[in-house]
């Protein structure tokens, strides 16, 4: 790794924020309140495909119609204007860290006439989020009479399963699911995943579907174990809530979908729609970068959230993976790690010492249960009730509406 530049070196004049995740939202809000001395002579730009960020923590509540879309969205365009920051609305397709360039598509809607556009930087921060891990999809060995043409099935497989990320795409597709459910008397949604996100989504889906028709049904395909990283008491509470809502838990591995049937390791199941909440993998652009990556395409960072291969690049949230310790990709680390990363960006600009992000041993986790009911976890302690849901709503709304 390059040595951190001395204070007397030519000051950095161009800071590029790629993505509009928690860390960048926090930094933009700080700039909107007061232009920081560190950035007085620095050109700051944000590159993001969408002018709004949908807050993932409130997504299940929106699915269940507890919130309007506007209530779970953060207006990045307006925030950039208040902060005096340039907004570049483009999808990122590559990062060339050697030439210090981020490559975007100029006109994504017209692919035939689209032209790549390059933006240079002196200091780069990556907070783009990640994509849903779809590597579990496989047509090999599926017991399904509808899979006549395997080559065609392989080609179209990812188009038949709805990944939760990117969230903007999922939001549009969930609205289509509800429209389809309104037109039939028996509609089934399968949610694939074994983590907290999958359990929240399946309960939100069940609540929403049964508001349309009590015969509609959502079920969860979670593999051998559900919520393996959580305390046994919390896990037991969640399973009881799934059962209370008549959500079937299928402890089998999902393999693929074709002809309206979801194949698992043991059987095929009817599914009018299948949602994948199967963890995350690196964003598509991460396959086109010379930054060091690890695991499934995550940007490798140290305890300062700094790239292990290029010290003028920082990354935080789902796009990054720590090399010094094992750390889950979660909203908690995105928020707290993001604060440290934002401080380190400002410190790097003037050559000051960087901070380390040291995750706490215990963090508060709040899981919504479809209706206005939730379960909370703090280490080995857990509790549940309507009051937990209102606590979660208060915390979420405070983040979304912060100035």
mmCIF file of C-alpha atoms in Angstrom:
data_model
loop_
_atom_site.group_PDB
_atom_site.id
_atom_site.type_symbol
_atom_site.label_atom_id
_atom_site.label_comp_id
_atom_site.label_asym_id
_atom_site.label_seq_id
_atom_site.Cartn_x
_atom_site.Cartn_y
_atom_site.Cartn_z
ATOM 1 C CA UNK A 1 0.000 0.000 0.000
ATOM 2 C CA UNK A 2 1.189 3.508 -0.739
ATOM 3 C CA UNK A 3 2.337 5.598 2.186
ATOM 4 C CA UNK A 4 -0.135 8.232 3.352
ATOM 5 C CA UNK A 5 0.902 11.527 1.752
ATOM 6 C CA UNK A 6 2.553 14.149 4.012
ATOM 7 C CA UNK A 7 0.716 17.321 4.959
ATOM 8 C CA UNK A 8 2.966 19.484 2.773
ATOM 9 C CA UNK A 9 1.986 17.612 -0.401
ATOM 10 C CA UNK A 10 -0.282 19.368 -2.884
ATOM 11 C CA UNK A 11 -3.784 19.369 -1.310
ATOM 12 C CA UNK A 12 -6.506 17.243 -2.850
ATOM 13 C CA UNK A 13 -8.984 19.259 -4.883
ATOM 14 C CA UNK A 14 -11.420 16.640 -6.146
ATOM 15 C CA UNK A 15 -13.488 14.264 -3.970
ATOM 16 C CA UNK A 16 -15.837 11.856 -5.728
ATOM 17 C CA UNK A 17 -18.584 10.036 -3.817
ATOM 18 C CA UNK A 18 -19.760 6.991 -5.780
ATOM 19 C CA UNK A 19 -23.165 5.849 -4.566
ATOM 20 C CA UNK A 20 -25.716 7.313 -2.180
ATOM 21 C CA UNK A 21 -25.634 4.969 0.807
ATOM 22 C CA UNK A 22 -25.633 5.698 4.542
ATOM 23 C CA UNK A 23 -22.086 7.084 4.715
ATOM 24 C CA UNK A 24 -22.539 9.521 1.859
ATOM 25 C CA UNK A 25 -25.964 10.611 3.069
ATOM 26 C CA UNK A 26 -24.435 11.390 6.459
ATOM 27 C CA UNK A 27 -21.591 13.396 4.921
ATOM 28 C CA UNK A 28 -23.951 15.320 2.623
ATOM 29 C CA UNK A 29 -26.145 16.197 5.593
ATOM 30 C CA UNK A 30 -23.121 17.539 7.445
ATOM 31 C CA UNK A 31 -22.269 19.677 4.421
ATOM 32 C CA UNK A 32 -25.867 20.864 4.101
ATOM 33 C CA UNK A 33 -25.780 22.091 7.698
ATOM 34 C CA UNK A 34 -22.380 23.776 7.418
ATOM 35 C CA UNK A 35 -19.671 23.790 4.749
ATOM 36 C CA UNK A 36 -16.721 22.084 6.448
ATOM 37 C CA UNK A 37 -13.406 23.936 6.505
ATOM 38 C CA UNK A 38 -11.710 20.799 5.188
ATOM 39 C CA UNK A 39 -13.795 20.973 2.016
ATOM 40 C CA UNK A 40 -13.727 24.728 1.395
ATOM 41 C CA UNK A 41 -11.528 24.387 -1.697
ATOM 42 C CA UNK A 42 -12.497 20.828 -2.648
ATOM 43 C CA UNK A 43 -14.802 19.995 -5.566
ATOM 44 C CA UNK A 44 -17.241 17.377 -4.288
ATOM 45 C CA UNK A 45 -19.415 15.298 -6.634
ATOM 46 C CA UNK A 46 -21.835 12.414 -6.136
ATOM 47 C CA UNK A 47 -22.434 9.757 -8.775
ATOM 48 C CA UNK A 48 -25.633 7.747 -8.383
ATOM 49 C CA UNK A 49 -28.094 6.258 -10.837
ATOM 50 C CA UNK A 50 -31.205 7.445 -8.999
ATOM 51 C CA UNK A 51 -31.975 10.903 -7.556
ATOM 52 C CA UNK A 52 -33.518 9.227 -4.494
ATOM 53 C CA UNK A 53 -32.337 6.522 -2.112
ATOM 54 C CA UNK A 54 -34.865 4.036 -0.758
ATOM 55 C CA UNK A 55 -34.124 3.178 2.858
ATOM 56 C CA UNK A 56 -33.948 -0.618 3.085
ATOM 57 C CA UNK A 57 -34.886 -0.689 6.778
ATOM 58 C CA UNK A 58 -38.390 0.552 5.925
ATOM 59 C CA UNK A 59 -38.871 -1.554 2.792
ATOM 60 C CA UNK A 60 -40.925 -4.317 4.512
ATOM 61 C CA UNK A 61 -43.163 -1.660 6.081
ATOM 62 C CA UNK A 62 -43.743 -0.164 2.645
ATOM 63 C CA UNK A 63 -44.537 -3.628 1.211
ATOM 64 C CA UNK A 64 -47.177 -4.031 3.914
ATOM 65 C CA UNK A 65 -48.626 -0.568 3.078
ATOM 66 C CA UNK A 66 -47.662 0.975 6.426
ATOM 67 C CA UNK A 67 -45.664 3.640 4.585
ATOM 68 C CA UNK A 68 -45.960 5.536 1.349
ATOM 69 C CA UNK A 69 -43.001 5.352 -1.000
ATOM 70 C CA UNK A 70 -42.204 8.998 -0.306
ATOM 71 C CA UNK A 71 -41.874 8.167 3.397
ATOM 72 C CA UNK A 72 -39.079 5.657 2.824
ATOM 73 C CA UNK A 73 -37.158 7.732 0.269
ATOM 74 C CA UNK A 74 -34.333 10.220 0.796
ATOM 75 C CA UNK A 75 -34.125 12.965 -1.815
ATOM 76 C CA UNK A 76 -30.468 12.871 -2.854
ATOM 77 C CA UNK A 77 -30.885 15.545 -5.526
ATOM 78 C CA UNK A 78 -32.282 18.037 -3.013
ATOM 79 C CA UNK A 79 -29.632 17.066 -0.461
ATOM 80 C CA UNK A 80 -26.855 17.697 -2.978
ATOM 81 C CA UNK A 81 -28.296 21.125 -3.767
ATOM 82 C CA UNK A 82 -28.385 22.067 -0.083
ATOM 83 C CA UNK A 83 -24.845 20.786 0.404
ATOM 84 C CA UNK A 84 -23.469 22.604 -2.641
ATOM 85 C CA UNK A 85 -22.410 19.301 -4.199
ATOM 86 C CA UNK A 86 -22.599 18.319 -7.875
ATOM 87 C CA UNK A 87 -24.958 15.416 -8.621
ATOM 88 C CA UNK A 88 -24.044 13.152 -11.541
ATOM 89 C CA UNK A 89 -27.008 10.892 -12.291
ATOM 90 C CA UNK A 90 -25.398 7.928 -14.037
ATOM 91 C CA UNK A 91 -25.060 4.171 -13.462
ATOM 92 C CA UNK A 92 -21.486 3.152 -12.639
ATOM 93 C CA UNK A 93 -20.032 0.389 -14.810
ATOM 94 C CA UNK A 94 -16.340 0.352 -13.818
ATOM 95 C CA UNK A 95 -13.680 1.898 -11.589
ATOM 96 C CA UNK A 96 -10.100 2.266 -12.854
ATOM 97 C CA UNK A 97 -8.154 3.009 -9.708
ATOM 98 C CA UNK A 98 -4.792 3.223 -11.511
ATOM 99 C CA UNK A 99 -5.943 6.143 -13.664
ATOM 100 C CA UNK A 100 -8.234 7.416 -10.864
ATOM 101 C CA UNK A 101 -11.345 7.251 -13.012
ATOM 102 C CA UNK A 102 -14.957 6.160 -12.515
ATOM 103 C CA UNK A 103 -16.679 5.048 -15.728
ATOM 104 C CA UNK A 104 -20.421 5.516 -16.163
ATOM 105 C CA UNK A 105 -23.049 5.055 -18.860
ATOM 106 C CA UNK A 106 -24.129 8.401 -20.260
ATOM 107 C CA UNK A 107 -27.551 7.316 -21.517
ATOM 108 C CA UNK A 108 -28.647 4.046 -19.931
ATOM 109 C CA UNK A 109 -32.210 4.174 -21.326
ATOM 110 C CA UNK A 110 -30.998 4.097 -24.920
ATOM 111 C CA UNK A 111 -28.427 1.284 -24.841
ATOM 112 C CA UNK A 112 -27.771 1.407 -28.585
ATOM 113 C CA UNK A 113 -26.682 5.035 -28.435
ATOM 114 C CA UNK A 114 -25.227 4.907 -24.940
ATOM 115 C CA UNK A 115 -21.736 6.296 -24.483
ATOM 116 C CA UNK A 116 -19.415 5.764 -21.573
ATOM 117 C CA UNK A 117 -18.478 8.871 -19.645
ATOM 118 C CA UNK A 118 -15.438 9.069 -17.392
ATOM 119 C CA UNK A 119 -15.057 11.099 -14.189
ATOM 120 C CA UNK A 120 -11.676 11.539 -12.581
ATOM 121 C CA UNK A 121 -10.948 11.928 -8.889
ATOM 122 C CA UNK A 122 -8.106 12.457 -6.452
ATOM 123 C CA UNK A 123 -9.988 10.890 -3.543
ATOM 124 C CA UNK A 124 -12.775 8.340 -4.045
ATOM 125 C CA UNK A 125 -15.385 6.960 -1.659
ATOM 126 C CA UNK A 126 -17.460 3.920 -2.643
ATOM 127 C CA UNK A 127 -20.867 3.522 -0.999
ATOM 128 C CA UNK A 128 -22.848 1.960 -3.834
ATOM 129 C CA UNK A 129 -24.385 -0.992 -2.039
ATOM 130 C CA UNK A 130 -24.307 -4.484 -3.527
ATOM 131 C CA UNK A 131 -26.420 -6.905 -5.529
ATOM 132 C CA UNK A 132 -28.369 -9.924 -4.336
ATOM 133 C CA UNK A 133 -26.326 -13.133 -4.367
ATOM 134 C CA UNK A 134 -27.939 -15.224 -7.101
ATOM 135 C CA UNK A 135 -25.273 -17.937 -7.324
ATOM 136 C CA UNK A 136 -27.703 -20.486 -5.845
ATOM 137 C CA UNK A 137 -29.678 -20.455 -9.105
ATOM 138 C CA UNK A 138 -29.015 -23.634 -11.061
ATOM 139 C CA UNK A 139 -30.994 -25.697 -13.546
ATOM 140 C CA UNK A 140 -28.814 -28.801 -13.206
ATOM 141 C CA UNK A 141 -30.791 -31.714 -11.825
ATOM 142 C CA UNK A 142 -34.115 -29.906 -11.516
ATOM 143 C CA UNK A 143 -37.020 -32.330 -11.400
ATOM 144 C CA UNK A 144 -39.465 -30.294 -13.437
ATOM 145 C CA UNK A 145 -41.284 -31.337 -16.568
ATOM 146 C CA UNK A 146 -41.423 -27.692 -17.691
ATOM 147 C CA UNK A 147 -37.645 -27.565 -18.167
ATOM 148 C CA UNK A 148 -37.577 -28.898 -21.718
ATOM 149 C CA UNK A 149 -34.861 -26.633 -23.127
ATOM 150 C CA UNK A 150 -32.113 -26.439 -20.493
ATOM 151 C CA UNK A 151 -29.963 -23.948 -22.450
ATOM 152 C CA UNK A 152 -32.902 -21.571 -22.726
ATOM 153 C CA UNK A 153 -33.714 -22.101 -19.040
ATOM 154 C CA UNK A 154 -30.124 -21.252 -18.036
ATOM 155 C CA UNK A 155 -30.249 -18.082 -20.118
ATOM 156 C CA UNK A 156 -33.540 -16.834 -18.681
ATOM 157 C CA UNK A 157 -33.251 -18.144 -15.130
ATOM 158 C CA UNK A 158 -32.244 -14.876 -13.458
ATOM 159 C CA UNK A 159 -35.143 -13.096 -15.125
ATOM 160 C CA UNK A 160 -37.638 -15.407 -13.431
ATOM 161 C CA UNK A 161 -36.495 -14.682 -9.851
ATOM 162 C CA UNK A 162 -36.907 -11.224 -8.310
ATOM 163 C CA UNK A 163 -33.833 -10.162 -6.304
ATOM 164 C CA UNK A 164 -34.342 -7.733 -3.432
ATOM 165 C CA UNK A 165 -31.333 -5.740 -4.606
ATOM 166 C CA UNK A 166 -31.061 -3.416 -6.432
ATOM 167 C CA UNK A 167 -33.936 -2.085 -4.326
ATOM 168 C CA UNK A 168 -35.299 0.283 -7.008
ATOM 169 C CA UNK A 169 -35.906 -2.668 -9.323
ATOM 170 C CA UNK A 170 -37.535 -4.682 -6.554
ATOM 171 C CA UNK A 171 -39.920 -1.845 -5.658
ATOM 172 C CA UNK A 172 -41.236 -1.754 -9.218
ATOM 173 C CA UNK A 173 -41.600 -5.532 -9.381
ATOM 174 C CA UNK A 174 -43.368 -5.780 -6.022
ATOM 175 C CA UNK A 175 -46.039 -3.404 -7.316
ATOM 176 C CA UNK A 176 -46.508 -5.743 -10.287
ATOM 177 C CA UNK A 177 -46.866 -8.705 -7.923
ATOM 178 C CA UNK A 178 -49.701 -6.978 -6.075
ATOM 179 C CA UNK A 179 -51.469 -6.163 -9.360
ATOM 180 C CA UNK A 180 -51.237 -9.802 -10.420
ATOM 181 C CA UNK A 181 -52.512 -10.963 -7.031
ATOM 182 C CA UNK A 182 -55.589 -8.769 -7.407
ATOM 183 C CA UNK A 183 -56.584 -10.611 -10.575
ATOM 184 C CA UNK A 184 -56.616 -14.206 -9.289
ATOM 185 C CA UNK A 185 -58.185 -16.163 -6.438
ATOM 186 C CA UNK A 186 -55.102 -18.133 -5.409
ATOM 187 C CA UNK A 187 -51.663 -16.512 -5.537
ATOM 188 C CA UNK A 188 -48.432 -17.838 -4.034
ATOM 189 C CA UNK A 189 -45.191 -15.965 -3.337
ATOM 190 C CA UNK A 190 -42.019 -17.804 -2.379
ATOM 191 C CA UNK A 191 -39.278 -15.967 -0.492
ATOM 192 C CA UNK A 192 -35.844 -17.585 -0.637
ATOM 193 C CA UNK A 193 -33.369 -16.776 2.123
ATOM 194 C CA UNK A 194 -32.366 -17.668 5.663
ATOM 195 C CA UNK A 195 -31.544 -14.305 7.213
ATOM 196 C CA UNK A 196 -33.425 -11.513 8.932
ATOM 197 C CA UNK A 197 -34.178 -9.770 5.628
ATOM 198 C CA UNK A 198 -35.910 -12.857 4.237
ATOM 199 C CA UNK A 199 -38.048 -13.314 7.364
ATOM 200 C CA UNK A 200 -39.105 -9.655 7.348
ATOM 201 C CA UNK A 201 -39.938 -9.813 3.647
ATOM 202 C CA UNK A 202 -41.996 -13.004 3.858
ATOM 203 C CA UNK A 203 -44.076 -11.628 6.753
ATOM 204 C CA UNK A 204 -44.609 -8.340 4.906
ATOM 205 C CA UNK A 205 -45.587 -10.259 1.778
ATOM 206 C CA UNK A 206 -48.029 -12.457 3.706
ATOM 207 C CA UNK A 207 -49.646 -9.440 5.345
ATOM 208 C CA UNK A 208 -50.032 -7.591 2.034
ATOM 209 C CA UNK A 209 -51.300 -10.594 0.073
ATOM 210 C CA UNK A 210 -53.915 -11.511 2.651
ATOM 211 C CA UNK A 211 -55.236 -7.975 2.638
ATOM 212 C CA UNK A 212 -56.079 -8.674 -0.998
ATOM 213 C CA UNK A 213 -57.384 -12.223 -0.538
ATOM 214 C CA UNK A 214 -57.152 -14.499 2.535
ATOM 215 C CA UNK A 215 -56.475 -17.414 0.182
ATOM 216 C CA UNK A 216 -53.216 -15.885 -1.032
ATOM 217 C CA UNK A 217 -50.089 -17.282 0.588
ATOM 218 C CA UNK A 218 -46.394 -16.515 1.082
ATOM 219 C CA UNK A 219 -43.897 -19.139 2.206
ATOM 220 C CA UNK A 220 -40.212 -19.207 3.120
ATOM 221 C CA UNK A 221 -37.538 -21.499 1.661
ATOM 222 C CA UNK A 222 -34.544 -21.154 3.971
ATOM 223 C CA UNK A 223 -32.221 -24.119 3.582
ATOM 224 C CA UNK A 224 -31.162 -26.208 6.587
ATOM 225 C CA UNK A 225 -31.297 -23.443 9.202
ATOM 226 C CA UNK A 226 -33.056 -20.122 9.715
ATOM 227 C CA UNK A 227 -31.391 -17.090 11.345
ATOM 228 C CA UNK A 228 -28.234 -19.024 12.180
ATOM 229 C CA UNK A 229 -26.308 -15.940 13.314
ATOM 230 C CA UNK A 230 -28.848 -14.895 15.948
ATOM 231 C CA UNK A 231 -29.449 -15.820 19.579
ATOM 232 C CA UNK A 232 -31.629 -18.908 20.113
ATOM 233 C CA UNK A 233 -34.267 -16.926 22.026
ATOM 234 C CA UNK A 234 -34.616 -14.356 19.248
ATOM 235 C CA UNK A 235 -34.752 -17.102 16.621
ATOM 236 C CA UNK A 236 -37.508 -18.894 18.562
ATOM 237 C CA UNK A 237 -39.574 -15.703 18.771
ATOM 238 C CA UNK A 238 -39.290 -15.138 15.018
ATOM 239 C CA UNK A 239 -40.268 -18.706 14.148
ATOM 240 C CA UNK A 240 -43.349 -18.449 16.378
ATOM 241 C CA UNK A 241 -44.388 -15.261 14.582
ATOM 242 C CA UNK A 242 -43.999 -16.972 11.211
ATOM 243 C CA UNK A 243 -46.166 -19.809 12.449
ATOM 244 C CA UNK A 244 -48.745 -17.400 13.906
ATOM 245 C CA UNK A 245 -49.104 -15.891 10.437
ATOM 246 C CA UNK A 246 -49.493 -19.353 8.849
ATOM 247 C CA UNK A 247 -46.291 -18.961 6.863
ATOM 248 C CA UNK A 248 -44.847 -22.336 5.957
ATOM 249 C CA UNK A 249 -41.103 -22.654 6.587
ATOM 250 C CA UNK A 250 -39.448 -25.073 4.171
ATOM 251 C CA UNK A 251 -36.055 -26.244 5.420
ATOM 252 C CA UNK A 252 -34.719 -27.126 1.987
ATOM 253 C CA UNK A 253 -32.296 -25.453 -0.405
ATOM 254 C CA UNK A 254 -33.827 -23.621 -3.370
ATOM 255 C CA UNK A 255 -32.247 -24.485 -6.708
ATOM 256 C CA UNK A 256 -34.157 -22.673 -9.435
ATOM 257 C CA UNK A 257 -37.462 -21.660 -10.961
ATOM 258 C CA UNK A 258 -39.187 -22.547 -14.214
ATOM 259 C CA UNK A 259 -42.737 -22.890 -15.442
ATOM 260 C CA UNK A 260 -44.199 -21.389 -12.285
ATOM 261 C CA UNK A 261 -42.532 -23.969 -10.037
ATOM 262 C CA UNK A 262 -39.728 -23.452 -7.540
ATOM 263 C CA UNK A 263 -37.424 -26.438 -7.301
ATOM 264 C CA UNK A 264 -35.748 -27.244 -3.997
ATOM 265 C CA UNK A 265 -33.310 -29.986 -3.094
ATOM 266 C CA UNK A 266 -36.267 -32.331 -2.460
ATOM 267 C CA UNK A 267 -39.368 -31.154 -4.327
ATOM 268 C CA UNK A 268 -41.028 -28.631 -6.618
ATOM 269 C CA UNK A 269 -43.380 -25.993 -5.250
ATOM 270 C CA UNK A 270 -45.983 -23.768 -6.883
ATOM 271 C CA UNK A 271 -44.832 -20.129 -7.048
ATOM 272 C CA UNK A 272 -46.492 -17.307 -8.940
ATOM 273 C CA UNK A 273 -43.594 -15.088 -7.881
ATOM 274 C CA UNK A 274 -40.246 -15.853 -6.246
ATOM 275 C CA UNK A 275 -38.271 -13.272 -4.269
ATOM 276 C CA UNK A 276 -34.578 -13.780 -3.516
ATOM 277 C CA UNK A 277 -33.260 -12.386 -0.233
ATOM 278 C CA UNK A 278 -30.184 -14.597 -0.312
ATOM 279 C CA UNK A 279 -27.453 -12.309 0.965
ATOM 280 C CA UNK A 280 -25.294 -9.987 -1.102
ATOM 281 C CA UNK A 281 -22.443 -10.131 -3.565
ATOM 282 C CA UNK A 282 -20.355 -7.384 -5.145
ATOM 283 C CA UNK A 283 -22.065 -4.936 -7.487
ATOM 284 C CA UNK A 284 -21.822 -5.639 -11.207
ATOM 285 C CA UNK A 285 -19.318 -2.790 -11.658
ATOM 286 C CA UNK A 286 -16.933 -4.487 -9.187
ATOM 287 C CA UNK A 287 -16.152 -7.063 -11.890
ATOM 288 C CA UNK A 288 -14.645 -4.183 -13.879
ATOM 289 C CA UNK A 289 -12.138 -2.722 -11.436
ATOM 290 C CA UNK A 290 -8.465 -3.073 -10.580
ATOM 291 C CA UNK A 291 -9.144 -2.416 -6.905
ATOM 292 C CA UNK A 292 -8.372 -5.462 -4.799
ATOM 293 C CA UNK A 293 -11.502 -7.540 -4.188
ATOM 294 C CA UNK A 294 -12.309 -10.520 -1.979
ATOM 295 C CA UNK A 295 -15.020 -13.163 -1.559
ATOM 296 C CA UNK A 296 -17.796 -12.516 -4.088
ATOM 297 C CA UNK A 297 -16.542 -9.275 -5.579
ATOM 298 C CA UNK A 298 -16.454 -7.054 -2.489
ATOM 299 C CA UNK A 299 -13.900 -4.250 -2.318
ATOM 300 C CA UNK A 300 -11.174 -5.284 0.151
ATOM 301 C CA UNK A 301 -10.717 -2.695 2.924
ATOM 302 C CA UNK A 302 -8.758 -2.412 6.162
ATOM 303 C CA UNK A 303 -9.956 -1.276 9.589
ATOM 304 C CA UNK A 304 -9.983 2.345 8.328
ATOM 305 C CA UNK A 305 -12.433 1.350 5.532
ATOM 306 C CA UNK A 306 -9.569 2.098 3.152
ATOM 307 C CA UNK A 307 -8.812 0.046 0.038
ATOM 308 C CA UNK A 308 -6.008 -2.447 0.601
ATOM 309 C CA UNK A 309 -4.611 -1.773 -2.880
ATOM 310 C CA UNK A 310 -5.162 1.979 -3.411
ATOM 311 C CA UNK A 311 -4.970 4.220 -0.354
ATOM 312 C CA UNK A 312 -6.864 7.119 -1.959
ATOM 313 C CA UNK A 313 -9.983 4.936 -2.228
ATOM 314 C CA UNK A 314 -12.350 4.219 0.671
ATOM 315 C CA UNK A 315 -15.349 1.872 0.667
ATOM 316 C CA UNK A 316 -18.081 1.147 3.187
ATOM 317 C CA UNK A 317 -21.382 -0.700 3.468
ATOM 318 C CA UNK A 318 -22.365 -3.741 1.446
ATOM 319 C CA UNK A 319 -19.899 -2.932 -1.354
ATOM 320 C CA UNK A 320 -16.914 -3.512 0.961
ATOM 321 C CA UNK A 321 -15.477 -6.373 2.991
ATOM 322 C CA UNK A 322 -12.987 -6.072 5.857
ATOM 323 C CA UNK A 323 -9.840 -8.171 5.461
ATOM 324 C CA UNK A 324 -8.707 -7.909 9.092
ATOM 325 C CA UNK A 325 -11.792 -9.494 10.629
ATOM 326 C CA UNK A 326 -15.015 -11.296 9.759
ATOM 327 C CA UNK A 327 -17.921 -8.855 9.718
ATOM 328 C CA UNK A 328 -21.453 -9.371 8.425
ATOM 329 C CA UNK A 329 -22.903 -7.140 5.733
ATOM 330 C CA UNK A 330 -25.623 -5.375 7.701
ATOM 331 C CA UNK A 331 -27.306 -2.013 8.088
ATOM 332 C CA UNK A 332 -25.765 -1.582 11.529
ATOM 333 C CA UNK A 333 -22.214 -1.678 10.164
ATOM 334 C CA UNK A 334 -23.230 0.474 7.195
ATOM 335 C CA UNK A 335 -24.399 3.219 9.586
ATOM 336 C CA UNK A 336 -21.628 3.122 12.203
ATOM 337 C CA UNK A 337 -18.865 2.190 9.776
ATOM 338 C CA UNK A 338 -20.107 4.947 7.505
ATOM 339 C CA UNK A 339 -19.574 7.593 10.182
ATOM 340 C CA UNK A 340 -15.961 6.496 10.656
ATOM 341 C CA UNK A 341 -15.396 6.335 6.902
ATOM 342 C CA UNK A 342 -16.750 9.868 6.418
ATOM 343 C CA UNK A 343 -14.405 11.162 9.154
ATOM 344 C CA UNK A 344 -11.492 9.378 7.498
ATOM 345 C CA UNK A 345 -12.225 11.000 4.150
ATOM 346 C CA UNK A 346 -11.945 14.417 5.774
ATOM 347 C CA UNK A 347 -8.804 13.399 7.671
ATOM 348 C CA UNK A 348 -7.167 12.041 4.504
ATOM 349 C CA UNK A 349 -7.722 15.351 2.733
ATOM 350 C CA UNK A 350 -5.366 17.096 5.154
ATOM 351 C CA UNK A 351 -3.093 14.167 6.007
ATOM 352 C CA UNK A 352 -4.418 13.635 9.536
ATOM 353 C CA UNK A 353 -4.431 10.281 11.322
ATOM 354 C CA UNK A 354 -7.230 7.920 10.287
ATOM 355 C CA UNK A 355 -9.628 6.240 12.735
ATOM 356 C CA UNK A 356 -10.400 2.539 12.987
ATOM 357 C CA UNK A 357 -13.943 1.236 12.886
ATOM 358 C CA UNK A 358 -14.345 -1.179 15.793
ATOM 359 C CA UNK A 359 -17.802 -2.800 15.776
ATOM 360 C CA UNK A 360 -19.552 -3.100 19.111
ATOM 361 C CA UNK A 361 -19.975 -6.543 20.634
ATOM 362 C CA UNK A 362 -23.725 -6.030 20.914
ATOM 363 C CA UNK A 363 -26.024 -4.077 18.642
ATOM 364 C CA UNK A 364 -29.749 -3.422 18.636
ATOM 365 C CA UNK A 365 -31.636 -5.311 15.940
ATOM 366 C CA UNK A 366 -35.340 -4.736 15.259
ATOM 367 C CA UNK A 367 -37.274 -7.117 12.999
ATOM 368 C CA UNK A 368 -40.718 -6.176 11.663
ATOM 369 C CA UNK A 369 -43.337 -8.943 11.541
ATOM 370 C CA UNK A 370 -45.652 -7.803 8.751
ATOM 371 C CA UNK A 371 -48.313 -6.104 10.815
ATOM 372 C CA UNK A 372 -47.439 -3.353 13.293
ATOM 373 C CA UNK A 373 -45.572 -5.781 15.504
ATOM 374 C CA UNK A 374 -41.833 -6.374 15.850
ATOM 375 C CA UNK A 375 -39.148 -8.313 17.695
ATOM 376 C CA UNK A 376 -36.071 -6.697 19.188
ATOM 377 C CA UNK A 377 -32.693 -8.217 19.962
ATOM 378 C CA UNK A 378 -29.816 -6.906 22.084
ATOM 379 C CA UNK A 379 -27.157 -9.540 22.609
ATOM 380 C CA UNK A 380 -28.839 -12.425 24.411
ATOM 381 C CA UNK A 381 -31.855 -10.308 25.354
ATOM 382 C CA UNK A 382 -34.934 -10.192 23.152
ATOM 383 C CA UNK A 383 -38.445 -8.787 23.409
ATOM 384 C CA UNK A 384 -41.474 -8.375 21.181
ATOM 385 C CA UNK A 385 -44.674 -6.417 20.842
ATOM 386 C CA UNK A 386 -46.359 -3.497 19.120
ATOM 387 C CA UNK A 387 -44.176 -1.111 21.109
ATOM 388 C CA UNK A 388 -41.069 -2.572 19.433
ATOM 389 C CA UNK A 389 -42.591 -1.789 16.029
ATOM 390 C CA UNK A 390 -43.243 1.819 17.047
ATOM 391 C CA UNK A 391 -39.693 2.076 18.399
ATOM 392 C CA UNK A 392 -38.392 0.816 15.053
ATOM 393 C CA UNK A 393 -40.618 3.298 13.213
ATOM 394 C CA UNK A 394 -39.286 6.154 15.350
ATOM 395 C CA UNK A 395 -35.650 5.215 14.680
ATOM 396 C CA UNK A 396 -36.223 4.681 10.955
ATOM 397 C CA UNK A 397 -38.158 7.896 10.457
ATOM 398 C CA UNK A 398 -35.516 9.845 12.397
ATOM 399 C CA UNK A 399 -32.867 8.615 9.967
ATOM 400 C CA UNK A 400 -34.907 9.224 6.801
ATOM 401 C CA UNK A 401 -36.091 12.682 7.859
ATOM 402 C CA UNK A 402 -32.833 13.938 9.372
ATOM 403 C CA UNK A 403 -31.548 17.255 8.042
#
